[in-house]
CSV table of N, CA and C in Angstrom, one decimal:
chain,number,residue,atom,x,y,z
A,1,MET,N,0.8,-1.2,0.0
A,1,MET,CA,0.0,0.0,0.0
A,1,MET,C,0.9,1.2,0.0
A,2,GLY,N,0.6,2.2,-0.9
A,2,GLY,CA,1.3,3.4,-0.9
A,2,GLY,C,0.7,4.5,0.0
A,3,ILE,N,1.4,5.6,0.1
A,3,ILE,CA,0.9,6.7,1.0
A,3,ILE,C,-0.5,7.2,0.7
A,4,ASP,N,-0.9,7.1,-0.6
A,4,ASP,CA,-2.3,7.5,-0.9
A,4,ASP,C,-3.3,6.6,-0.3
A,5,ASP,N,-2.9,5.4,0.0
A,5,ASP,CA,-3.9,4.4,0.6
A,5,ASP,C,-4.2,4.7,2.1
A,6,TYR,N,-3.4,5.6,2.7
A,6,TYR,CA,-3.5,5.9,4.1
A,6,TYR,C,-4.1,7.3,4.3
A,7,GLY,N,-4.6,7.9,3.3
A,7,GLY,CA,-5.1,9.3,3.5
A,7,GLY,C,-6.5,9.4,3.0
A,8,GLY,N,-7.0,10.6,3.0
A,8,GLY,CA,-8.3,10.9,2.6
A,8,GLY,C,-8.4,12.4,2.3
A,9,GLY,N,-9.6,12.9,2.4
A,9,GLY,CA,-9.8,14.4,2.1
A,9,GLY,C,-10.3,14.6,0.7
A,10,GLN,N,-10.2,15.9,0.4
A,10,GLN,CA,-10.8,16.3,-0.9
A,10,GLN,C,-9.7,16.5,-2.0
A,11,GLY,N,-10.2,16.5,-3.2
A,11,GLY,CA,-9.3,16.8,-4.3
A,11,GLY,C,-9.1,18.4,-4.4
A,12,PRO,N,-8.4,18.8,-5.4
A,12,PRO,CA,-8.0,20.2,-5.5
A,12,PRO,C,-9.1,21.2,-5.7
A,13,GLU,N,-10.2,20.8,-6.3
A,13,GLU,CA,-11.3,21.7,-6.6
A,13,GLU,C,-12.7,21.0,-6.2
A,14,PRO,N,-13.0,21.0,-4.9
A,14,PRO,CA,-14.2,20.3,-4.5
A,14,PRO,C,-15.4,21.1,-4.8
A,15,THR,N,-16.6,20.4,-5.0
A,15,THR,CA,-17.8,21.2,-5.1
A,15,THR,C,-18.4,21.6,-3.8
A,16,VAL,N,-18.1,20.9,-2.8
A,16,VAL,CA,-18.4,21.4,-1.4
A,16,VAL,C,-17.1,21.4,-0.6
A,17,LEU,N,-16.7,22.6,-0.2
A,17,LEU,CA,-15.5,22.8,0.5
A,17,LEU,C,-15.7,22.4,2.0
A,18,VAL,N,-14.9,21.5,2.5
A,18,VAL,CA,-15.0,21.0,3.8
A,18,VAL,C,-13.7,21.4,4.6
A,19,VAL,N,-13.9,22.2,5.7
A,19,VAL,CA,-12.8,22.7,6.5
A,19,VAL,C,-13.1,22.5,8.0
A,20,THR,N,-12.0,22.4,8.7
A,20,THR,CA,-12.1,22.2,10.2
A,20,THR,C,-12.2,23.5,10.9
A,21,THR,N,-12.1,24.6,10.2
A,21,THR,CA,-12.2,26.0,10.8
A,21,THR,C,-13.5,26.6,10.9
A,22,ASN,N,-13.7,27.7,11.6
A,22,ASN,CA,-15.0,28.4,11.7
A,22,ASN,C,-15.3,29.2,10.5
A,23,ASP,N,-14.2,29.6,9.7
A,23,ASP,CA,-14.5,30.4,8.5
A,23,ASP,C,-13.5,30.0,7.5
A,24,VAL,N,-13.6,30.6,6.3
A,24,VAL,CA,-12.7,30.3,5.1
A,24,VAL,C,-12.2,31.7,4.7
A,25,PRO,N,-10.9,31.9,4.7
A,25,PRO,CA,-10.3,33.2,4.3
A,25,PRO,C,-10.8,33.5,2.9
A,26,GLY,N,-11.1,34.8,2.7
A,26,GLY,CA,-11.6,35.2,1.4
A,26,GLY,C,-13.0,34.9,1.0
A,27,HIS,N,-13.7,34.4,2.0
A,27,HIS,CA,-15.2,34.0,1.8
A,27,HIS,C,-16.0,34.5,3.0
A,28,ARG,N,-17.3,34.8,2.8
A,28,ARG,CA,-18.1,35.0,3.9
A,28,ARG,C,-19.3,34.0,3.8
A,29,VAL,N,-19.8,33.8,5.0
A,29,VAL,CA,-21.0,32.9,5.1
A,29,VAL,C,-22.2,33.6,4.8
A,30,GLU,N,-22.9,33.3,3.7
A,30,GLU,CA,-24.1,34.0,3.3
A,30,GLU,C,-25.3,33.3,4.0
A,31,LYS,N,-25.2,32.0,4.2
A,31,LYS,CA,-26.4,31.3,4.8
A,31,LYS,C,-25.9,30.1,5.6
A,32,VAL,N,-26.4,29.9,6.8
A,32,VAL,CA,-26.1,28.7,7.6
A,32,VAL,C,-27.3,27.7,7.3
A,33,ILE,N,-27.0,26.6,6.8
A,33,ILE,CA,-28.0,25.6,6.5
A,33,ILE,C,-28.3,24.7,7.7
A,34,GLY,N,-27.2,24.3,8.4
A,34,GLY,CA,-27.3,23.5,9.7
A,34,GLY,C,-26.4,22.3,9.7
A,35,GLU,N,-26.6,21.5,10.7
A,35,GLU,CA,-25.7,20.3,10.9
A,35,GLU,C,-26.0,19.3,9.8
A,36,VAL,N,-24.9,18.7,9.3
A,36,VAL,CA,-24.9,17.6,8.3
A,36,VAL,C,-24.0,16.6,8.9
A,37,PHE,N,-24.3,15.3,8.5
A,37,PHE,CA,-23.3,14.3,9.0
A,37,PHE,C,-23.4,13.1,8.0
A,38,GLY,N,-22.4,12.3,8.0
A,38,GLY,CA,-22.3,11.1,7.2
A,38,GLY,C,-21.9,10.0,8.2
A,39,LEU,N,-22.6,8.9,8.2
A,39,LEU,CA,-22.4,7.8,9.2
A,39,LEU,C,-22.2,6.5,8.5
A,40,THR,N,-21.3,5.7,9.0
A,40,THR,CA,-21.1,4.4,8.5
A,40,THR,C,-20.7,3.5,9.7
A,41,VAL,N,-21.0,2.2,9.6
A,41,VAL,CA,-20.6,1.3,10.6
A,41,VAL,C,-20.0,0.1,9.9
A,42,ARG,N,-18.8,-0.3,10.2
A,42,ARG,CA,-18.1,-1.4,9.5
A,42,ARG,C,-17.8,-2.5,10.5
A,43,SER,N,-18.1,-3.7,10.1
A,43,SER,CA,-17.7,-4.8,10.9
A,43,SER,C,-16.2,-5.2,10.7
A,44,ARG,N,-15.7,-5.9,11.6
A,44,ARG,CA,-14.3,-6.3,11.5
A,44,ARG,C,-14.2,-7.5,10.6
A,45,HIS,N,-13.2,-7.5,9.8
A,45,HIS,CA,-12.9,-8.7,8.9
A,45,HIS,C,-12.2,-9.7,9.7
A,46,LEU,N,-12.6,-11.0,9.7
A,46,LEU,CA,-12.0,-12.0,10.5
A,46,LEU,C,-10.5,-12.2,10.2
A,47,GLY,N,-10.1,-12.1,9.0
A,47,GLY,CA,-8.7,-12.2,8.6
A,47,GLY,C,-7.9,-11.1,9.2
A,48,SER,N,-8.4,-9.8,9.1
A,48,SER,CA,-7.6,-8.7,9.7
A,48,SER,C,-7.5,-8.8,11.2
A,49,GLN,N,-8.6,-9.4,11.9
A,49,GLN,CA,-8.6,-9.5,13.3
A,49,GLN,C,-7.6,-10.6,13.7
A,50,LEU,N,-7.5,-11.7,13.0
A,50,LEU,CA,-6.5,-12.7,13.3
A,50,LEU,C,-5.1,-12.1,13.1
A,51,GLY,N,-4.9,-11.4,12.0
A,51,GLY,CA,-3.6,-10.8,11.7
A,51,GLY,C,-3.2,-9.7,12.8
A,52,ALA,N,-4.2,-9.0,13.3
A,52,ALA,CA,-4.0,-8.0,14.3
A,52,ALA,C,-3.6,-8.7,15.6
A,53,GLY,N,-4.2,-9.8,15.9
A,53,GLY,CA,-3.9,-10.6,17.1
A,53,GLY,C,-2.4,-11.1,17.1
A,54,LEU,N,-2.0,-11.6,15.9
A,54,LEU,CA,-0.7,-12.1,15.8
A,54,LEU,C,0.3,-10.9,15.8
A,55,LYS,N,0.0,-9.8,15.2
A,55,LYS,CA,0.9,-8.6,15.1
A,55,LYS,C,1.0,-8.0,16.5
A,56,SER,N,0.0,-8.1,17.3
A,56,SER,CA,0.1,-7.6,18.7
A,56,SER,C,1.2,-8.3,19.5
A,57,LEU,N,1.6,-9.5,19.1
A,57,LEU,CA,2.6,-10.2,19.9
A,57,LEU,C,4.0,-9.6,19.6
A,58,VAL,N,4.2,-9.1,18.4
A,58,VAL,CA,5.5,-8.6,18.1
A,58,VAL,C,5.5,-7.1,17.9
A,59,GLY,N,4.4,-6.4,17.9
A,59,GLY,CA,4.3,-5.0,17.7
A,59,GLY,C,4.3,-4.5,16.3
A,60,GLY,N,4.0,-3.3,16.1
A,60,GLY,CA,4.0,-2.7,14.7
A,60,GLY,C,2.6,-2.3,14.3
A,61,GLU,N,2.5,-1.6,13.1
A,61,GLU,CA,1.2,-1.2,12.6
A,61,GLU,C,0.4,-2.3,12.1
A,62,LEU,N,-0.9,-2.1,12.4
A,62,LEU,CA,-1.9,-3.1,12.0
A,62,LEU,C,-2.5,-2.6,10.6
A,63,ARG,N,-1.8,-2.9,9.6
A,63,ARG,CA,-2.1,-2.3,8.2
A,63,ARG,C,-3.5,-2.6,7.7
A,64,GLY,N,-3.9,-3.8,8.0
A,64,GLY,CA,-5.3,-4.2,7.6
A,64,GLY,C,-6.3,-3.3,8.2
A,65,LEU,N,-6.2,-3.1,9.5
A,65,LEU,CA,-7.1,-2.3,10.3
A,65,LEU,C,-7.0,-0.8,9.9
A,66,THR,N,-5.8,-0.4,9.7
A,66,THR,CA,-5.5,1.0,9.2
A,66,THR,C,-6.3,1.2,7.9
A,67,LYS,N,-6.1,0.3,6.9
A,67,LYS,CA,-6.8,0.5,5.6
A,67,LYS,C,-8.3,0.5,5.8
A,68,THR,N,-8.8,-0.4,6.6
A,68,THR,CA,-10.3,-0.4,6.9
A,68,THR,C,-10.7,0.9,7.5
A,69,LEU,N,-10.0,1.4,8.4
A,69,LEU,CA,-10.4,2.7,9.0
A,69,LEU,C,-10.3,3.9,8.1
A,70,VAL,N,-9.3,3.9,7.2
A,70,VAL,CA,-9.2,5.0,6.2
A,70,VAL,C,-10.4,4.9,5.2
A,71,GLU,N,-10.8,3.7,4.8
A,71,GLU,CA,-11.9,3.5,3.9
A,71,GLU,C,-13.2,3.9,4.6
A,72,THR,N,-13.3,3.6,5.8
A,72,THR,CA,-14.5,4.0,6.6
A,72,THR,C,-14.7,5.4,6.8
A,73,ARG,N,-13.6,6.1,7.1
A,73,ARG,CA,-13.6,7.6,7.3
A,73,ARG,C,-13.9,8.3,6.0
A,74,ASN,N,-13.3,7.8,4.9
A,74,ASN,CA,-13.6,8.4,3.6
A,74,ASN,C,-15.1,8.2,3.2
A,75,GLN,N,-15.6,7.0,3.5
A,75,GLN,CA,-17.1,6.8,3.1
A,75,GLN,C,-17.9,7.7,4.0
A,76,ALA,N,-17.7,7.9,5.2
A,76,ALA,CA,-18.4,8.8,6.1
A,76,ALA,C,-18.4,10.3,5.5
A,77,MET,N,-17.2,10.7,5.1
A,77,MET,CA,-17.0,12.0,4.6
A,77,MET,C,-17.7,12.2,3.3
A,78,GLU,N,-17.7,11.2,2.4
A,78,GLU,CA,-18.4,11.3,1.1
A,78,GLU,C,-19.9,11.4,1.4
A,79,ARG,N,-20.5,10.7,2.4
A,79,ARG,CA,-21.9,10.9,2.7
A,79,ARG,C,-22.2,12.3,3.3
A,80,LEU,N,-21.3,12.8,4.1
A,80,LEU,CA,-21.5,14.1,4.6
A,80,LEU,C,-21.6,15.1,3.5
A,81,VAL,N,-20.6,15.1,2.5
A,81,VAL,CA,-20.6,16.0,1.4
A,81,VAL,C,-21.8,15.8,0.6
A,82,GLU,N,-22.3,14.6,0.4
A,82,GLU,CA,-23.5,14.4,-0.4
A,82,GLU,C,-24.7,15.0,0.3
A,83,GLN,N,-24.8,14.9,1.6
A,83,GLN,CA,-25.9,15.5,2.3
A,83,GLN,C,-25.9,17.0,2.2
A,84,ALA,N,-24.7,17.6,2.4
A,84,ALA,CA,-24.5,19.1,2.3
A,84,ALA,C,-24.9,19.5,0.9
A,85,ARG,N,-24.5,18.9,-0.1
A,85,ARG,CA,-24.8,19.3,-1.5
A,85,ARG,C,-26.3,19.2,-1.7
A,86,THR,N,-26.9,18.1,-1.3
A,86,THR,CA,-28.3,17.9,-1.5
A,86,THR,C,-29.1,19.1,-0.8
A,87,ARG,N,-28.6,19.5,0.3
A,87,ARG,CA,-29.4,20.6,1.1
A,87,ARG,C,-29.0,22.0,0.5
A,88,GLY,N,-28.1,22.1,-0.5
A,88,GLY,CA,-27.9,23.4,-1.1
A,88,GLY,C,-26.6,24.1,-0.6
A,89,ALA,N,-25.8,23.4,0.1
A,89,ALA,CA,-24.5,24.0,0.6
A,89,ALA,C,-23.4,23.8,-0.4
A,90,ASN,N,-22.5,24.8,-0.2
A,90,ASN,CA,-21.2,24.6,-1.0
A,90,ASN,C,-20.0,24.6,0.0
A,91,GLY,N,-20.3,24.5,1.3
A,91,GLY,CA,-19.3,24.4,2.3
A,91,GLY,C,-19.7,23.8,3.5
A,92,VAL,N,-18.8,23.2,4.2
A,92,VAL,CA,-19.0,22.6,5.6
A,92,VAL,C,-17.9,23.1,6.5
A,93,LEU,N,-18.4,23.9,7.5
A,93,LEU,CA,-17.4,24.4,8.5
A,93,LEU,C,-17.4,23.5,9.7
A,94,MET,N,-16.3,23.6,10.5
A,94,MET,CA,-16.1,22.9,11.8
A,94,MET,C,-16.3,21.4,11.6
A,95,PHE,N,-15.7,20.8,10.5
A,95,PHE,CA,-15.8,19.4,10.2
A,95,PHE,C,-15.0,18.7,11.3
A,96,ARG,N,-15.6,17.5,11.7
A,96,ARG,CA,-15.0,16.6,12.7
A,96,ARG,C,-15.4,15.2,12.3
A,97,PHE,N,-14.6,14.3,12.9
A,97,PHE,CA,-14.9,12.9,12.9
A,97,PHE,C,-15.2,12.4,14.4
A,98,ASP,N,-16.1,11.5,14.5
A,98,ASP,CA,-16.3,10.9,15.8
A,98,ASP,C,-16.2,9.4,15.6
A,99,VAL,N,-15.4,8.7,16.3
A,99,VAL,CA,-15.3,7.2,16.1
A,99,VAL,C,-15.6,6.5,17.4
A,100,SER,N,-16.4,5.4,17.3
A,100,SER,CA,-16.7,4.7,18.5
A,100,SER,C,-17.0,3.2,18.2
A,101,GLU,N,-17.0,2.4,19.2
A,101,GLU,CA,-17.3,1.0,19.0
A,101,GLU,C,-18.8,0.8,18.8
A,102,ALA,N,-19.2,-0.1,18.0
A,102,ALA,CA,-20.6,-0.3,17.7
A,102,ALA,C,-21.0,-1.8,18.2
A,103,ALA,N,-21.4,-1.9,19.4
A,103,ALA,CA,-21.9,-3.2,20.0
A,103,ALA,C,-20.9,-4.3,19.9
A,104,ASP,N,-19.6,-3.9,20.1
A,104,ASP,CA,-18.5,-4.9,20.0
A,104,ASP,C,-18.4,-5.7,18.7
A,105,THR,N,-19.1,-5.2,17.7
A,105,THR,CA,-19.0,-6.0,16.4
A,105,THR,C,-18.4,-5.1,15.3
A,106,GLY,N,-18.2,-3.8,15.5
A,106,GLY,CA,-17.6,-3.0,14.5
A,106,GLY,C,-17.3,-1.7,15.0
A,107,THR,N,-17.0,-0.8,14.0
A,107,THR,CA,-16.5,0.5,14.3
A,107,THR,C,-17.5,1.5,13.6
A,108,GLU,N,-18.0,2.5,14.4
A,108,GLU,CA,-18.9,3.5,13.9
A,108,GLU,C,-18.1,4.7,13.7
A,109,VAL,N,-18.2,5.3,12.5
A,109,VAL,CA,-17.6,6.6,12.2
A,109,VAL,C,-18.6,7.6,11.7
A,110,CYS,N,-18.6,8.7,12.4
A,110,CYS,CA,-19.5,9.8,12.0
A,110,CYS,C,-18.7,11.0,11.6
A,111,ALA,N,-18.9,11.5,10.4
A,111,ALA,CA,-18.3,12.8,10.0
A,111,ALA,C,-19.4,13.8,10.1
A,112,TYR,N,-19.1,15.0,10.8
A,112,TYR,CA,-20.1,16.0,10.9
A,112,TYR,C,-19.6,17.4,10.9
A,113,GLY,N,-20.4,18.3,10.6
A,113,GLY,CA,-20.1,19.7,10.5
A,113,GLY,C,-21.3,20.6,10.3
A,114,THR,N,-21.0,21.9,10.0
A,114,THR,CA,-22.1,22.8,9.8
A,114,THR,C,-22.1,23.2,8.3
A,115,ALA,N,-23.2,22.9,7.6
A,115,ALA,CA,-23.4,23.2,6.2
A,115,ALA,C,-23.7,24.6,6.0
A,116,VAL,N,-23.0,25.3,5.0
A,116,VAL,CA,-23.2,26.7,4.8
A,116,VAL,C,-23.1,27.0,3.3
A,117,VAL,N,-23.6,28.2,3.0
A,117,VAL,CA,-23.4,28.7,1.6
A,117,VAL,C,-22.3,29.8,1.8
A,118,LEU,N,-21.2,29.5,1.1
A,118,LEU,CA,-20.1,30.5,1.1
A,118,LEU,C,-20.1,31.4,-0.2
A,119,VAL,N,-19.7,32.6,0.0
A,119,VAL,CA,-19.6,33.6,-1.1
A,119,VAL,C,-18.2,34.1,-1.1
A,120,ARG,N,-17.5,34.1,-2.2
A,120,ARG,CA,-16.2,34.7,-2.3
A,120,ARG,C,-16.3,36.2,-2.2
A,121,GLU,N,-15.4,36.8,-1.4
A,121,GLU,CA,-15.4,38.3,-1.2
A,121,GLU,C,-14.5,38.9,-2.2
């Protein structure tokens, strides 16, 4: 797996700009649409669980679990962007991820933020 397999985020010219900040330099918030989120729950793959158990004996990165978490976060973010776009937003401010265990069978990832309409100043 290359470095691109371990990351996420948006491309160079997104249709909905997602930022972790309260504002975007050079833009003003014309309208606040409200909270948007993207949610996904992934179960653990038996093979990666076995590999993780063996790897824990010697230490090191759990690459299978890392890849699964990256894919899960990217899917949650894609769902957030789609919800924002559907509601008429072109930006999401104060973007965050929340990750938790889901009934001991998987991982829940929620991407959330505030959907807005941004205007370039």
